[in-house]
mmCIF file of C-alpha atoms in Angstrom:
data_model
loop_
_atom_site.group_PDB
_atom_site.id
_atom_site.type_symbol
_atom_site.label_atom_id
_atom_site.label_comp_id
_atom_site.label_asym_id
_atom_site.label_seq_id
_atom_site.Cartn_x
_atom_site.Cartn_y
_atom_site.Cartn_z
ATOM 1 C CA MET A 484 47.349 -84.347 218.755
ATOM 2 C CA LYS A 485 50.712 -86.130 218.994
ATOM 3 C CA TYR A 486 53.677 -83.562 219.136
ATOM 4 C CA TYR A 487 57.291 -84.438 218.657
ATOM 5 C CA LEU A 488 59.788 -82.122 219.623
ATOM 6 C CA ILE A 489 63.314 -81.958 219.737
ATOM 7 C CA ALA A 490 65.970 -79.834 222.024
ATOM 8 C CA GLY A 491 69.584 -80.154 221.819
ATOM 9 C CA GLU A 492 70.695 -78.444 225.205
ATOM 10 C CA LYS A 493 69.921 -77.381 228.379
ATOM 11 C CA SER A 494 68.393 -73.982 227.718
ATOM 12 C CA GLY A 495 66.202 -75.729 224.762
ATOM 13 C CA ASP A 496 65.222 -78.279 227.535
ATOM 14 C CA LEU A 497 63.995 -75.839 229.976
ATOM 15 C CA HIS A 498 62.095 -73.476 227.203
ATOM 16 C CA ALA A 499 60.279 -76.658 225.229
ATOM 17 C CA SER A 500 59.387 -78.110 229.030
ATOM 18 C CA ASN A 501 57.351 -74.850 229.745
ATOM 19 C CA LEU A 502 56.020 -74.566 225.993
ATOM 20 C CA MET A 503 54.403 -78.423 226.425
ATOM 21 C CA LYS A 504 52.639 -77.294 229.842
ATOM 22 C CA GLU A 505 51.143 -74.618 228.017
ATOM 23 C CA ILE A 506 50.180 -76.751 225.022
ATOM 24 C CA LEU A 507 48.337 -79.097 227.338
ATOM 25 C CA ASN A 508 46.261 -76.011 228.421
ATOM 26 C CA ASN A 509 45.200 -75.808 225.057
ATOM 27 C CA ASP A 510 45.220 -79.324 223.752
ATOM 28 C CA PRO A 511 44.742 -81.468 227.176
ATOM 29 C CA GLU A 512 44.879 -84.867 225.501
ATOM 30 C CA ALA A 513 48.051 -84.319 224.082
ATOM 31 C CA GLU A 514 51.231 -87.097 223.660
ATOM 32 C CA PHE A 515 54.609 -86.185 223.260
ATOM 33 C CA ARG A 516 57.439 -87.936 222.328
ATOM 34 C CA PHE A 517 61.085 -85.833 222.419
ATOM 35 C CA TRP A 518 64.631 -85.483 222.544
ATOM 36 C CA GLY A 519 65.323 -83.215 225.311
ATOM 37 C CA GLY A 520 66.103 -83.308 229.227
ATOM 38 C CA GLU A 521 64.955 -83.498 232.668
ATOM 39 C CA GLU A 522 62.537 -80.615 232.611
ATOM 40 C CA MET A 523 60.901 -81.960 229.614
ATOM 41 C CA GLN A 524 60.536 -85.744 231.392
ATOM 42 C CA LYS A 525 58.646 -83.578 234.463
ATOM 43 C CA VAL A 526 56.074 -82.609 231.905
ATOM 44 C CA GLY A 527 55.695 -86.131 230.767
ATOM 45 C CA GLY A 528 56.120 -88.306 227.550
ATOM 46 C CA THR A 529 58.837 -90.094 225.773
ATOM 47 C CA LEU A 530 62.006 -89.493 226.120
ATOM 48 C CA ILE A 531 64.010 -90.621 223.101
ATOM 49 C CA HIS A 532 67.664 -89.311 224.027
ATOM 50 C CA HIS A 533 68.926 -86.749 226.479
ATOM 51 C CA TYR A 534 70.483 -83.710 224.635
ATOM 52 C CA SER A 535 73.803 -84.395 226.043
ATOM 53 C CA GLU A 536 74.196 -87.161 223.970
ATOM 54 C CA ILE A 537 73.838 -85.384 220.911
ATOM 55 C CA SER A 538 75.038 -81.760 221.693
ATOM 56 C CA PHE A 539 78.282 -81.197 220.095
ATOM 57 C CA MET A 540 80.030 -77.456 219.978
ATOM 58 C CA GLY A 541 82.196 -76.331 216.637
ATOM 59 C CA PHE A 542 82.932 -77.360 213.475
ATOM 60 C CA LEU A 543 86.195 -79.514 214.349
ATOM 61 C CA GLU A 544 83.878 -81.214 217.285
ATOM 62 C CA VAL A 545 81.086 -81.871 215.206
ATOM 63 C CA ALA A 546 83.615 -83.442 212.623
ATOM 64 C CA LYS A 547 85.287 -85.640 215.108
ATOM 65 C CA ASN A 548 81.767 -86.931 216.057
ATOM 66 C CA LEU A 549 80.293 -86.785 212.990
ATOM 67 C CA LEU A 550 79.349 -90.719 212.307
ATOM 68 C CA THR A 551 77.778 -90.664 215.773
ATOM 69 C CA ILE A 552 75.445 -87.355 214.893
ATOM 70 C CA ARG A 553 74.338 -89.313 211.559
ATOM 71 C CA ARG A 554 73.240 -92.275 213.645
ATOM 72 C CA TYR A 555 71.416 -90.375 215.879
ATOM 73 C CA MET A 556 69.706 -87.757 212.935
ATOM 74 C CA ASN A 557 68.843 -91.338 211.161
ATOM 75 C CA GLU A 558 67.360 -92.881 214.316
ATOM 76 C CA CYS A 559 65.320 -89.714 214.590
ATOM 77 C CA LYS A 560 64.223 -89.457 211.033
ATOM 78 C CA LYS A 561 63.010 -93.165 211.475
ATOM 79 C CA ASP A 562 61.269 -92.834 214.403
ATOM 80 C CA ILE A 563 59.408 -89.435 213.191
ATOM 81 C CA LEU A 564 58.283 -91.504 210.351
ATOM 82 C CA CYS A 565 56.978 -94.313 212.609
ATOM 83 C CA TRP A 566 55.443 -92.502 215.066
ATOM 84 C CA LYS A 567 53.483 -90.126 212.719
ATOM 85 C CA PRO A 568 53.396 -86.876 214.983
ATOM 86 C CA ASP A 569 50.586 -84.548 213.975
ATOM 87 C CA VAL A 570 53.670 -81.729 214.306
ATOM 88 C CA VAL A 571 57.397 -81.603 214.752
ATOM 89 C CA ILE A 572 58.620 -78.651 217.180
ATOM 90 C CA LEU A 573 62.042 -77.967 216.763
ATOM 91 C CA VAL A 574 63.568 -75.993 219.728
ATOM 92 C CA ASP A 575 67.138 -73.926 218.877
ATOM 93 C CA PHE A 576 69.886 -76.701 217.612
ATOM 94 C CA SER A 577 70.287 -75.832 214.261
ATOM 95 C CA GLY A 578 72.858 -77.723 213.043
ATOM 96 C CA PHE A 579 70.534 -81.003 213.752
ATOM 97 C CA ASN A 580 67.270 -79.592 213.540
ATOM 98 C CA LEU A 581 67.286 -77.619 210.061
ATOM 99 C CA LYS A 582 68.144 -81.065 208.535
ATOM 100 C CA ILE A 583 65.558 -82.721 210.689
ATOM 101 C CA ALA A 584 63.063 -80.334 209.156
ATOM 102 C CA LYS A 585 64.172 -80.731 205.782
ATOM 103 C CA TYR A 586 63.735 -84.209 205.479
ATOM 104 C CA VAL A 587 60.394 -84.229 207.699
ATOM 105 C CA LYS A 588 58.101 -81.177 205.521
ATOM 106 C CA PRO A 589 58.461 -83.055 202.676
ATOM 107 C CA ARG A 590 56.951 -86.041 204.107
ATOM 108 C CA GLY A 591 53.929 -84.451 204.639
ATOM 109 C CA THR A 592 54.302 -83.617 208.712
ATOM 110 C CA LYS A 593 54.066 -80.117 209.994
ATOM 111 C CA VAL A 594 56.996 -78.304 211.030
ATOM 112 C CA PHE A 595 57.341 -75.469 213.943
ATOM 113 C CA TYR A 596 60.589 -73.823 214.693
ATOM 114 C CA TYR A 597 60.586 -72.084 218.062
ATOM 115 C CA ILE A 598 63.880 -70.281 219.116
ATOM 116 C CA SER A 599 65.124 -69.431 215.506
ATOM 117 C CA PRO A 600 68.528 -70.213 214.650
ATOM 118 C CA LYS A 601 70.739 -67.556 214.969
ATOM 119 C CA VAL A 602 70.862 -67.148 211.315
ATOM 120 C CA TRP A 603 71.181 -63.385 211.381
ATOM 121 C CA ALA A 604 74.988 -63.885 212.758
ATOM 122 C CA TRP A 605 76.632 -65.717 210.467
ATOM 123 C CA ASN A 606 75.483 -67.288 207.279
ATOM 124 C CA GLN A 607 72.346 -65.282 206.627
ATOM 125 C CA SER A 608 71.330 -67.126 203.222
ATOM 126 C CA ARG A 609 70.041 -69.994 205.547
ATOM 127 C CA ALA A 610 66.936 -68.071 206.062
ATOM 128 C CA LYS A 611 65.946 -68.427 202.428
ATOM 129 C CA ARG A 612 66.337 -72.551 203.541
ATOM 130 C CA ILE A 613 64.487 -72.481 206.436
ATOM 131 C CA ARG A 614 61.752 -70.946 204.819
ATOM 132 C CA THR A 615 61.043 -73.792 202.292
ATOM 133 C CA ALA A 616 61.443 -76.123 205.316
ATOM 134 C CA VAL A 617 59.538 -74.995 207.988
ATOM 135 C CA ASP A 618 55.873 -74.255 207.894
ATOM 136 C CA ARG A 619 56.046 -71.770 211.008
ATOM 137 C CA MET A 620 58.754 -69.965 212.809
ATOM 138 C CA PHE A 621 58.142 -68.519 216.346
ATOM 139 C CA VAL A 622 61.015 -65.966 217.052
ATOM 140 C CA ILE A 623 62.086 -64.931 220.475
ATOM 141 C CA MET A 624 64.109 -61.696 219.660
ATOM 142 C CA HIS A 625 62.713 -58.471 218.921
ATOM 143 C CA PHE A 626 64.386 -57.915 215.816
ATOM 144 C CA GLU A 627 64.511 -61.145 214.048
ATOM 145 C CA LYS A 628 60.616 -60.583 212.945
ATOM 146 C CA ALA A 629 62.268 -57.812 210.348
ATOM 147 C CA PHE A 630 65.488 -59.688 209.576
ATOM 148 C CA TYR A 631 62.870 -62.819 208.385
ATOM 149 C CA LYS A 632 61.129 -59.958 206.272
ATOM 150 C CA LYS A 633 63.968 -59.487 204.304
ATOM 151 C CA TYR A 634 63.947 -63.002 203.029
ATOM 152 C CA ASP A 635 60.013 -62.863 202.213
ATOM 153 C CA TYR A 636 59.573 -64.801 205.378
ATOM 154 C CA ASP A 637 56.621 -63.909 207.810
ATOM 155 C CA VAL A 638 57.382 -65.457 211.329
ATOM 156 C CA ASP A 639 55.453 -65.066 214.823
ATOM 157 C CA TYR A 640 57.481 -62.764 217.463
ATOM 158 C CA VAL A 641 56.349 -63.823 220.742
ATOM 159 C CA GLY A 642 58.535 -62.843 223.028
ATOM 160 C CA ASN A 643 61.121 -64.169 225.074
ATOM 161 C CA PRO A 644 60.607 -67.217 227.632
ATOM 162 C CA LEU A 645 63.532 -66.392 229.926
ATOM 163 C CA PHE A 646 61.543 -63.731 231.096
ATOM 164 C CA ASP A 647 58.843 -66.240 231.879
ATOM 165 C CA ALA A 648 61.110 -68.948 233.801
ATOM 166 C CA ILE A 649 62.460 -66.207 235.750
ATOM 167 C CA LYS A 650 59.579 -64.422 237.022
ATOM 168 C CA GLN A 651 58.215 -67.953 237.899
ATOM 169 C CA PHE A 652 61.456 -69.310 239.784
ATOM 170 C CA ASP A 653 61.284 -69.073 243.612
ATOM 171 C CA PRO A 654 64.458 -68.602 245.303
ATOM 172 C CA SER A 655 65.163 -70.895 247.861
ATOM 173 C CA PRO A 656 65.587 -69.158 251.345
ATOM 174 C CA THR A 657 68.199 -72.145 252.443
ATOM 175 C CA PHE A 658 70.239 -72.236 249.744
ATOM 176 C CA LEU A 659 73.258 -70.683 251.159
ATOM 177 C CA GLU A 660 72.673 -72.887 254.677
ATOM 178 C CA ASP A 661 72.372 -75.994 252.165
ATOM 179 C CA ASN A 662 75.542 -75.239 250.763
ATOM 180 C CA GLN A 663 77.597 -74.678 253.119
ATOM 181 C CA LEU A 664 78.087 -70.638 251.971
ATOM 182 C CA ASP A 665 79.400 -67.938 254.359
ATOM 183 C CA PRO A 666 76.464 -65.449 254.297
ATOM 184 C CA SER A 667 79.054 -62.867 255.648
ATOM 185 C CA LYS A 668 81.184 -63.235 251.728
ATOM 186 C CA LYS A 669 80.427 -61.713 248.585
ATOM 187 C CA ILE A 670 79.478 -64.503 245.957
ATOM 188 C CA ILE A 671 81.323 -64.653 242.645
ATOM 189 C CA ALA A 672 79.404 -66.849 240.438
ATOM 190 C CA VAL A 673 81.478 -69.128 237.840
ATOM 191 C CA LEU A 674 79.150 -70.228 234.879
ATOM 192 C CA PRO A 675 81.124 -72.885 232.839
ATOM 193 C CA GLY A 676 78.425 -74.103 230.585
ATOM 194 C CA SER A 677 76.631 -76.643 230.205
ATOM 195 C CA ARG A 678 78.130 -78.775 227.495
ATOM 196 C CA TYR A 679 81.152 -80.927 227.504
ATOM 197 C CA GLN A 680 83.367 -79.202 225.315
ATOM 198 C CA GLU A 681 82.922 -75.543 226.836
ATOM 199 C CA VAL A 682 83.402 -77.183 230.435
ATOM 200 C CA GLN A 683 86.766 -78.303 229.146
ATOM 201 C CA MET A 684 87.784 -75.313 227.377
ATOM 202 C CA ILE A 685 86.575 -72.685 229.790
ATOM 203 C CA LEU A 686 86.471 -73.416 233.535
ATOM 204 C CA GLN A 687 90.480 -73.812 233.841
ATOM 205 C CA THR A 688 90.989 -70.586 233.118
ATOM 206 C CA MET A 689 88.186 -69.184 235.353
ATOM 207 C CA LEU A 690 89.197 -70.950 238.086
ATOM 208 C CA THR A 691 93.090 -69.209 238.175
ATOM 209 C CA ILE A 692 91.711 -66.168 239.262
ATOM 210 C CA ILE A 693 90.506 -67.269 242.389
ATOM 211 C CA PRO A 694 93.664 -67.054 244.236
ATOM 212 C CA LYS A 695 93.652 -63.398 243.407
ATOM 213 C CA TYR A 696 90.422 -62.107 245.603
ATOM 214 C CA ASN A 697 90.768 -62.153 249.444
ATOM 215 C CA LYS A 698 89.099 -64.895 250.774
ATOM 216 C CA GLU A 699 87.862 -63.101 253.818
ATOM 217 C CA GLU A 700 85.777 -61.109 251.461
ATOM 218 C CA PHE A 701 84.544 -63.247 248.597
ATOM 219 C CA GLN A 702 83.795 -66.614 247.656
ATOM 220 C CA PHE A 703 83.664 -68.288 244.544
ATOM 221 C CA VAL A 704 80.825 -70.958 243.462
ATOM 222 C CA VAL A 705 80.823 -72.901 240.313
ATOM 223 C CA ALA A 706 77.407 -73.877 238.829
ATOM 224 C CA GLY A 707 77.792 -77.236 237.438
ATOM 225 C CA VAL A 708 75.112 -79.709 235.574
ATOM 226 C CA ASP A 709 74.518 -82.944 236.540
ATOM 227 C CA HIS A 710 74.354 -84.310 233.215
ATOM 228 C CA LEU A 711 78.321 -83.919 232.647
ATOM 229 C CA PRO A 712 80.713 -86.317 233.612
ATOM 230 C CA SER A 713 82.294 -85.203 237.186
ATOM 231 C CA GLU A 714 85.821 -85.632 236.358
ATOM 232 C CA LEU A 715 85.153 -82.313 234.541
ATOM 233 C CA TYR A 716 84.700 -80.513 237.638
ATOM 234 C CA GLN A 717 87.587 -82.585 239.554
ATOM 235 C CA GLU A 718 89.901 -79.146 239.367
ATOM 236 C CA VAL A 719 86.968 -77.363 241.091
ATOM 237 C CA LYS A 720 86.471 -80.306 244.296
ATOM 238 C CA ASP A 721 90.594 -80.278 244.383
ATOM 239 C CA LEU A 722 90.535 -76.265 245.021
ATOM 240 C CA GLY A 723 88.503 -76.850 247.898
ATOM 241 C CA VAL A 724 85.900 -74.309 246.024
ATOM 242 C CA LYS A 725 82.127 -74.766 246.197
ATOM 243 C CA LEU A 726 80.569 -76.544 243.824
ATOM 244 C CA VAL A 727 76.621 -76.662 243.310
ATOM 245 C CA PHE A 728 74.570 -78.553 240.697
ATOM 246 C CA ASN A 729 71.456 -77.806 238.876
ATOM 247 C CA GLN A 730 70.990 -74.140 241.155
ATOM 248 C CA THR A 731 72.295 -72.031 238.966
ATOM 249 C CA TYR A 732 68.978 -69.723 239.574
ATOM 250 C CA ASP A 733 69.538 -69.723 243.098
ATOM 251 C CA LEU A 734 73.102 -68.786 242.698
ATOM 252 C CA LEU A 735 72.633 -65.806 240.525
ATOM 253 C CA SER A 736 69.922 -64.533 243.552
ATOM 254 C CA ASN A 737 72.470 -64.463 245.497
ATOM 255 C CA ALA A 738 75.775 -63.506 243.365
ATOM 256 C CA THR A 739 77.315 -60.228 243.414
ATOM 257 C CA SER A 740 79.026 -60.725 240.174
ATOM 258 C CA ALA A 741 79.813 -63.289 237.472
ATOM 259 C CA VAL A 742 82.022 -64.713 235.189
ATOM 260 C CA VAL A 743 79.687 -67.025 232.446
ATOM 261 C CA THR A 744 80.104 -68.776 229.143
ATOM 262 C CA SER A 745 78.969 -67.136 226.274
ATOM 263 C CA GLY A 746 75.251 -68.415 225.566
ATOM 264 C CA THR A 747 71.883 -68.073 227.238
ATOM 265 C CA ALA A 748 73.468 -67.668 230.799
ATOM 266 C CA THR A 749 74.497 -64.465 229.839
ATOM 267 C CA LEU A 750 71.126 -63.112 229.328
ATOM 268 C CA GLU A 751 69.823 -64.748 232.186
ATOM 269 C CA THR A 752 72.578 -63.212 234.557
ATOM 270 C CA ALA A 753 71.853 -59.855 233.236
ATOM 271 C CA LEU A 754 67.872 -60.672 234.022
ATOM 272 C CA PHE A 755 69.275 -61.319 237.401
ATOM 273 C CA GLU A 756 70.776 -57.837 237.885
ATOM 274 C CA VAL A 757 74.373 -59.622 238.165
ATOM 275 C CA PRO A 758 77.389 -57.522 236.748
ATOM 276 C CA GLN A 759 79.269 -60.474 234.765
ATOM 277 C CA VAL A 760 82.134 -61.061 231.991
ATOM 278 C CA VAL A 761 81.716 -63.044 229.346
ATOM 279 C CA CYS A 762 84.119 -66.258 228.072
ATOM 280 C CA TYR A 763 84.312 -67.931 225.186
ATOM 281 C CA ARG A 764 87.353 -70.265 223.660
ATOM 282 C CA THR A 765 86.630 -72.784 221.476
ATOM 283 C CA SER A 766 89.420 -74.695 219.412
ATOM 284 C CA PRO A 767 91.340 -72.723 216.623
ATOM 285 C CA VAL A 768 89.898 -74.342 214.021
ATOM 286 C CA THR A 769 86.651 -73.392 214.818
ATOM 287 C CA TYR A 770 87.226 -69.841 215.935
ATOM 288 C CA ASN A 771 88.663 -69.196 212.708
ATOM 289 C CA ILE A 772 85.777 -70.568 210.834
ATOM 290 C CA ILE A 773 83.334 -68.594 213.131
ATOM 291 C CA LYS A 774 85.754 -65.684 212.785
ATOM 292 C CA ALA A 775 85.378 -65.238 208.985
ATOM 293 C CA LEU A 776 81.995 -65.811 208.795
ATOM 294 C CA ILE A 777 80.467 -63.883 211.596
ATOM 295 C CA LYS A 778 77.865 -60.697 210.844
ATOM 296 C CA VAL A 779 77.784 -59.353 214.421
ATOM 297 C CA ARG A 780 80.184 -57.318 216.615
ATOM 298 C CA PHE A 781 79.222 -59.225 219.177
ATOM 299 C CA ILE A 782 78.577 -62.975 220.721
ATOM 300 C CA SER A 783 76.539 -61.920 223.830
ATOM 301 C CA LEU A 784 73.243 -61.820 223.942
ATOM 302 C CA VAL A 785 73.503 -58.842 226.392
ATOM 303 C CA ASN A 786 75.366 -57.206 223.929
ATOM 304 C CA LEU A 787 73.408 -57.980 221.007
ATOM 305 C CA ILE A 788 70.315 -57.070 222.410
ATOM 306 C CA ALA A 789 71.422 -53.860 223.590
ATOM 307 C CA ASP A 790 73.357 -53.158 220.457
ATOM 308 C CA LYS A 791 76.294 -51.832 222.484
ATOM 309 C CA GLU A 792 79.107 -53.211 224.590
ATOM 310 C CA VAL A 793 77.115 -53.492 228.312
ATOM 311 C CA VAL A 794 79.537 -56.183 229.292
ATOM 312 C CA ARG A 795 83.033 -57.099 228.123
ATOM 313 C CA GLU A 796 83.447 -60.026 226.334
ATOM 314 C CA LEU A 797 87.042 -62.051 226.581
ATOM 315 C CA ILE A 798 87.064 -64.186 223.576
ATOM 316 C CA GLN A 799 89.738 -67.034 222.423
ATOM 317 C CA ASN A 800 93.447 -65.520 223.133
ATOM 318 C CA ASP A 801 91.644 -62.198 225.121
ATOM 319 C CA PHE A 802 90.563 -65.406 227.488
ATOM 320 C CA THR A 803 93.509 -65.244 229.901
ATOM 321 C CA THR A 804 93.953 -64.857 233.835
ATOM 322 C CA GLU A 805 94.868 -61.489 233.825
ATOM 323 C CA ASN A 806 91.963 -59.990 231.566
ATOM 324 C CA LEU A 807 89.580 -62.238 233.483
ATOM 325 C CA ALA A 808 90.848 -60.570 236.966
ATOM 326 C CA GLN A 809 90.868 -57.321 235.603
ATOM 327 C CA GLU A 810 87.368 -57.292 233.953
ATOM 328 C CA LEU A 811 85.903 -58.826 236.988
ATOM 329 C CA GLU A 812 87.449 -56.230 239.474
ATOM 330 C CA TYR A 813 85.231 -53.573 237.477
ATOM 331 C CA THR A 814 82.152 -55.262 237.461
ATOM 332 C CA LEU A 815 82.572 -54.828 241.842
ATOM 333 C CA THR A 816 84.332 -51.253 241.604
ATOM 334 C CA THR A 817 84.185 -48.552 238.654
ATOM 335 C CA LYS A 818 82.082 -50.196 235.628
ATOM 336 C CA ARG A 819 79.260 -51.917 238.181
ATOM 337 C CA ASP A 820 76.699 -48.973 238.325
ATOM 338 C CA LYS A 821 77.337 -48.237 234.417
ATOM 339 C CA ILE A 822 76.664 -52.209 233.812
ATOM 340 C CA LEU A 823 73.471 -52.406 235.841
ATOM 341 C CA GLN A 824 72.031 -49.117 234.445
ATOM 342 C CA ASP A 825 72.441 -50.560 230.888
ATOM 343 C CA TYR A 826 70.956 -54.245 231.763
ATOM 344 C CA LYS A 827 67.708 -52.108 233.055
ATOM 345 C CA GLU A 828 67.750 -50.465 229.335
ATOM 346 C CA MET A 829 68.486 -53.697 227.512
ATOM 347 C CA LYS A 830 65.588 -55.272 229.617
ATOM 348 C CA ALA A 831 63.228 -52.672 228.663
ATOM 349 C CA LYS A 832 63.585 -53.245 224.840
ATOM 350 C CA ILE A 833 62.632 -56.830 225.114
ATOM 351 C CA ASP A 834 60.605 -56.916 228.711
ATOM 352 C CA THR A 835 57.426 -59.487 227.709
ATOM 353 C CA GLU A 836 55.414 -61.917 229.576
ATOM 354 C CA GLY A 837 53.401 -65.350 228.789
ATOM 355 C CA THR A 838 55.446 -66.370 225.855
ATOM 356 C CA SER A 839 55.523 -69.997 226.157
ATOM 357 C CA LYS A 840 51.461 -69.397 226.034
ATOM 358 C CA LYS A 841 51.373 -67.302 223.350
ATOM 359 C CA ALA A 842 53.736 -69.287 221.298
ATOM 360 C CA ALA A 843 51.513 -72.750 222.162
ATOM 361 C CA SER A 844 48.170 -70.980 221.711
ATOM 362 C CA LEU A 845 49.452 -69.723 218.117
ATOM 363 C CA MET A 846 50.632 -73.208 217.258
ATOM 364 C CA TYR A 847 47.341 -74.982 218.380
ATOM 365 C CA LYS A 848 45.686 -72.573 216.493
ATOM 366 C CA TYR A 849 47.954 -73.209 213.009
ATOM 367 C CA LEU A 850 47.275 -76.808 213.518
ATOM 368 C CA THR A 851 43.197 -77.025 213.900
ATOM 369 C CA GLU A 852 42.602 -73.785 211.485
ATOM 370 C CA GLY A 853 45.304 -74.221 209.504
ATOM 371 C CA ILE A 854 49.011 -72.078 208.785
ATOM 372 C CA PRO A 855 48.910 -68.480 207.022
ATOM 373 C CA GLU A 856 50.138 -68.994 203.285
ATOM 374 C CA GLN A 857 53.729 -67.382 202.897
ATOM 375 C CA LYS A 858 54.014 -65.426 199.762
ATOM 376 C CA PHE A 859 57.186 -66.133 198.764
#
């Protein structure tokens, strides 16, 4: 069968690639056409656009790039109609993907959604629109099935794909040597995000804490992504701070503590059992809109899953050099053991395996045997 996939960010690219591998196990003749990244390309198929071209963060940023987004969306719609896939598989990336779903389904193409938009966090009424625009939803958070049930929408809980990704990861034994890192010094990992706007808004403040730490005891290492312009990391180079590209898991495998931009990376850091401080900053306009709409107490996946503050979140005006340095110090001293214990309890809530395999098997079953009817 023909599978058309859309992933709009780095984590989506990873999870979609693992899903594609499992789809091939069910359907060896599967054809793929997709919007995504390097990980999906490794599996095979035709890449239409890299996710870095279509990923914009925040209301203001989206508004500024509305014409570009609209152009890509129109191109995507036409491409789907022309290729005539058996199914469109949407991976997170709700701003773009929900509009594609709404357009595609009435035209006779099946729509699956893998990794639900975070409708439980804000604008929960979107669940009703998802119910009418998506044939089947595959969720990865343990509480999402009950959430959708409130809207008379039956979804499949398949577990969290990060467990598979991390269990499959084989750390490089030469990571320190390859990157000229001192094995006698503790590593503080700096994860500024994978989107242009994130790195632009957050990395500079993260770097300002470095002079506060003893160079003989600590070394800071920034996790970069090579699809972003190199000038975004110029200050890292100017400061003489180590910068590694596309080696985040190896970095976390060797890190003592971390400062992390809110997103999938917060959960990844927790699963590697690295105490962290979560950081987030966006434009004032975007922040004020989100603050008015948000329905949850936390923004990091770690705290959301645990339903309590496991790691400190420094958001917008709280994200300062002084606060970050203080909270990072706590991860090295007084709060360290408590964070690690809370990580274990959080992990026990969601520990799963075979997520990609389960999702792919269900998708293939629904495509070949029929999708269960929803009772609205």
